[in-house]
Short mmCIF file of C-alpha atoms in Angstrom, two decimals:
data_model
loop_
_atom_site.label_atom_id
_atom_site.label_comp_id
_atom_site.label_asym_id
_atom_site.label_seq_id
_atom_site.Cartn_x
_atom_site.Cartn_y
_atom_site.Cartn_z
CA MET A 1 14.51 34.45 24.17
CA ILE A 2 18.31 33.89 24.75
CA THR A 3 20.50 34.07 21.69
CA LYS A 4 22.73 31.07 21.13
CA THR A 5 26.21 32.18 21.89
CA ALA A 6 29.51 30.41 22.27
CA HIS A 7 32.80 32.05 23.36
CA VAL A 8 36.00 30.20 22.75
CA PHE A 9 39.28 31.17 24.56
CA PRO A 10 42.40 29.05 24.14
CA GLN A 11 44.29 28.12 27.19
CA THR A 12 47.03 30.50 27.30
CA GLY A 13 48.33 30.41 31.02
CA THR A 14 46.92 33.88 31.56
CA ASP A 15 43.60 35.05 32.82
CA ASP A 16 41.43 33.86 29.89
CA THR A 17 38.37 35.64 31.24
CA THR A 18 39.91 39.07 30.48
CA ALA A 19 39.01 38.46 26.86
CA ARG A 20 35.35 39.01 28.15
CA PRO A 21 34.58 42.82 28.77
CA ASP A 22 34.33 43.89 32.31
CA ALA A 23 36.26 40.80 33.68
CA THR A 24 37.69 41.24 37.28
CA SER A 25 40.17 39.47 39.30
CA ALA A 26 37.56 38.16 41.84
CA ASP A 27 37.61 34.44 42.52
CA VAL A 28 34.94 32.43 40.47
CA GLY A 29 33.70 30.81 43.55
CA GLN A 30 31.22 27.82 43.44
CA ALA A 31 30.31 25.96 40.28
CA LEU A 32 28.28 22.92 39.31
CA ARG A 33 30.06 20.16 37.57
CA ILE A 34 28.08 17.49 35.53
CA GLY A 35 30.04 14.42 34.61
CA VAL A 36 29.46 12.24 31.53
CA ASP A 37 28.65 9.43 34.08
CA GLY A 38 25.76 11.63 35.48
CA SER A 39 27.66 12.78 38.53
CA ILE A 40 26.53 16.15 39.93
CA ASP A 41 29.20 17.91 41.97
CA THR A 42 29.35 21.35 43.66
CA ILE A 43 32.87 22.48 43.54
CA ASP A 44 34.93 25.47 44.61
CA LEU A 45 36.46 27.15 41.65
CA THR A 46 39.26 29.60 42.54
CA ARG A 47 42.13 31.34 40.52
CA ALA A 48 45.21 29.33 40.01
CA GLN A 49 48.53 30.56 41.53
CA ASP A 50 49.16 32.27 38.32
CA GLY A 51 45.84 34.18 38.60
CA SER A 52 44.14 32.30 35.77
CA TYR A 53 40.62 31.37 35.82
CA GLY A 54 41.20 29.52 32.59
CA THR A 55 43.56 27.03 34.17
CA ALA A 56 41.09 26.40 37.09
CA ILE A 57 38.16 25.91 34.72
CA CYS A 58 40.32 23.66 32.44
CA GLU A 59 41.27 21.63 35.53
CA ALA A 60 37.65 21.34 36.63
CA ILE A 61 36.47 19.97 33.28
CA GLY A 62 39.71 18.31 32.27
CA CYS A 63 40.54 20.04 28.95
CA ARG A 64 43.12 22.35 27.28
CA ARG A 65 40.60 24.60 25.65
CA TYR A 66 37.00 25.44 26.44
CA THR A 67 33.82 26.80 25.02
CA ILE A 68 31.26 28.89 26.97
CA THR A 69 27.69 28.49 26.17
CA ASP A 70 24.99 30.90 27.44
CA VAL A 71 22.53 29.00 29.63
CA ASP A 72 20.51 32.04 30.71
CA ALA A 73 21.14 35.73 31.55
CA GLN A 74 22.92 34.60 34.82
CA THR A 75 24.49 31.30 34.02
CA ASP A 76 27.15 29.90 31.56
CA MET A 77 28.03 26.23 30.73
CA TRP A 78 31.65 25.60 30.11
CA ILE A 79 32.71 22.46 28.12
CA ASP A 80 35.84 21.05 26.53
CA ASP A 81 36.20 22.81 23.12
CA GLU A 82 38.04 19.77 21.84
CA GLY A 83 35.47 17.37 23.32
CA MET A 84 33.29 17.06 20.30
CA PRO A 85 34.04 13.56 19.09
CA ASP A 86 34.13 12.47 15.48
CA LEU A 87 30.49 11.75 14.83
CA GLY A 88 31.58 8.66 12.68
CA ASP A 89 32.91 7.12 15.72
CA VAL A 90 29.93 5.66 17.69
CA GLU A 91 32.25 4.29 20.52
CA MET A 92 33.57 7.76 21.21
CA VAL A 93 30.14 9.47 20.93
CA THR A 94 28.75 6.89 23.42
CA ALA A 95 31.66 7.39 25.87
CA THR A 96 31.67 11.19 25.86
CA LEU A 97 27.99 12.21 25.42
CA ASN A 98 26.77 14.21 28.41
CA PRO A 99 22.83 13.74 28.34
CA LEU A 100 22.37 15.30 31.73
CA ALA A 101 24.21 18.47 30.94
CA THR A 102 22.51 18.67 27.51
CA LEU A 103 19.03 18.20 29.04
CA LEU A 104 19.74 20.67 31.90
CA LEU A 105 20.73 23.21 29.26
CA ALA A 106 17.45 22.43 27.42
CA GLU A 107 15.53 23.25 30.59
CA HIS A 108 16.73 26.85 30.12
CA ARG A 109 16.87 27.42 26.38
CA GLU A 110 16.60 25.83 22.87
CA ILE A 111 19.46 23.38 22.22
CA TYR A 112 20.98 22.85 18.70
CA GLN A 113 23.15 19.81 19.46
CA PRO A 114 23.99 17.27 22.09
CA TYR A 115 26.97 18.23 24.33
CA PHE A 116 30.05 15.98 25.20
CA GLY A 117 32.35 15.75 28.12
CA VAL A 118 32.30 17.28 31.49
CA ALA A 119 30.23 20.39 31.81
CA LEU A 120 30.79 23.16 34.33
CA PHE A 121 27.91 25.69 35.31
CA THR A 122 29.09 29.01 36.61
CA GLY A 123 27.38 32.37 37.15
CA ARG A 124 27.53 35.30 35.00
CA ASP A 125 26.97 38.98 35.56
CA GLY A 126 26.80 40.63 32.00
CA GLU A 127 29.86 39.52 30.36
CA ARG A 128 31.72 38.71 33.72
CA THR A 129 32.05 35.22 34.96
CA THR A 130 31.02 34.92 38.54
CA GLY A 131 30.53 32.16 41.06
CA LEU A 132 27.23 30.70 41.73
CA ASP A 133 25.61 31.74 45.12
CA ALA A 134 24.08 29.04 47.23
CA ALA A 135 20.50 29.53 45.89
CA HIS A 136 21.70 29.38 42.35
CA VAL A 137 23.66 26.17 43.01
CA MET A 138 20.52 24.65 44.62
CA ARG A 139 18.22 25.74 41.67
CA LEU A 140 20.68 24.09 39.19
CA ARG A 141 21.35 21.02 41.25
CA THR A 142 17.70 20.43 41.97
CA ALA A 143 16.87 20.64 38.24
CA ALA A 144 19.86 18.25 37.37
CA GLU A 145 18.63 15.89 40.10
CA ALA A 146 15.15 15.93 38.76
CA ILE A 147 16.45 14.97 35.19
CA ALA A 148 18.77 12.36 36.74
CA SER A 149 15.87 10.86 38.64
CA ARG A 150 14.28 9.77 35.23
CA PRO A 151 17.11 7.36 33.96
CA ALA A 152 14.79 6.03 31.27
CA HIS A 153 14.44 9.55 29.88
CA LEU A 154 18.31 10.03 29.88
CA GLU A 155 18.72 6.67 28.26
CA ALA A 156 16.05 7.40 25.52
CA PHE A 157 18.07 10.65 24.76
CA ARG A 158 21.24 8.81 24.57
CA GLN A 159 19.90 6.19 22.30
CA ARG A 160 18.38 8.78 19.93
CA VAL A 161 21.78 10.53 19.65
CA ILE A 162 23.53 7.09 18.98
CA ALA A 163 20.90 6.11 16.46
CA ALA A 164 21.42 9.47 14.71
CA VAL A 165 25.31 8.94 14.72
CA THR A 166 24.80 5.30 13.55
CA ARG A 167 22.86 6.47 10.59
CA ARG A 168 25.66 8.97 9.58
CA ALA A 169 28.39 6.48 9.96
#
């Protein structure tokens, strides 16, 4: 069983992944980006000119700060640390909920919450962030496409989250 873990590193303009033990200066490589609109994109994720992985990851998901969530022993999911909406704001929850990324994560481990904003899946070797190799990208993409091929399932999940938020508001 994989333990629920989240790592938070503020965007500092330096190589934020050095906060993880055994970090190296190698390029991150490929990553899989899941948009709130259900888009699934394989992207090249390389170090920025200043050598920062954090900058490249923030650019890929459109954020200033990020949170890393363990997917499995070889995969991390990066999301906007400031992307969690006020759960009293139903419109914001509806606009930022990422059911595809949440359900893709649920294919690999227990989930404790829905996730919001663009999600980026990268590789991991121990505590070191790595790029995804072609086979890893294909496995994640295939799983994401299988989930996306069931729009009624995605919509049911979205409606359950919205109903829960509406009860809270």
